[in-house]
């Protein structure tokens, strides 16, 4: 099942993608895709609906974040050995965790704004994990039972803010528009193996990232278990599981986004995103 939220930012309606790829309106069944819909058998109730009975949505509306009101977004750093190598960082012995402010989150195709003063805005295609149940200190072998589904994420990152402004990475990860999620939440029954998904990213048609989740250092089940030891994960929380090689920071010379660029990215079975990059309105650069 592919669930989404469509329409203008702040006024999205719930939707479902049918077997032909057509967007259908779910608002006769739920008012929004919220944590409550993901938890407590809500997904099972939605799965019982025949998408052919839902009204078709005409036109090509914007896709919002596939879950409303994400409570927290936890990201995993250096989780692909080739990406750790390109950034001259050691492969971590335990997962590296950091937070992205939820105000950074946006829709799959929303415009990306280069922050004021930024000269090092970078891209990162990542497998997103959307939590479906209250998850507290769960074992690795049970961890995937707590996952509602998966989505494409672009973990946009300002490398100067992240690495040269001191303190935690959160400064370089939390700028407005730095967290496109979607277009859909794809439920776990449609993802046979989260550790065998190809993922890619292009800027202006040039492919920079071309990876597969099989080369993650710590897989999804390990990450959900590990994070739940330190904090309770709630329905609708999002984990971004790290990026493979090919980010701008790792290129020689490093290459960063500029106004007018177009980013396209996708993950096998989870859909694709496309973002226009624009300058900050108060930028002097
Ligand atoms: Zn990342």
Tab-separated table of C-alpha atoms and ligand atoms in Angstrom, residues 75-76 98 124 126 155 157 173 242-243, ligand 1:
chain	number	residue	atom	x	y	z
A	75	UNK	CA	19.377	10.524	11.118
A	76	UNK	CA	22.231	8.050	10.919
A	98	UNK	CA	21.957	13.051	14.981
A	124	UNK	CA	22.154	12.807	0.306
A	126	UNK	CA	18.533	7.987	1.933
A	155	UNK	CA	18.998	14.561	3.741
A	157	UNK	CA	23.202	19.177	4.397
A	173	UNK	CA	21.032	19.476	8.730
A	242	UNK	CA	22.395	7.237	5.938
A	243	UNK	CA	23.645	7.862	2.423
B	1	LIG	ZN1	22.469	11.725	5.855
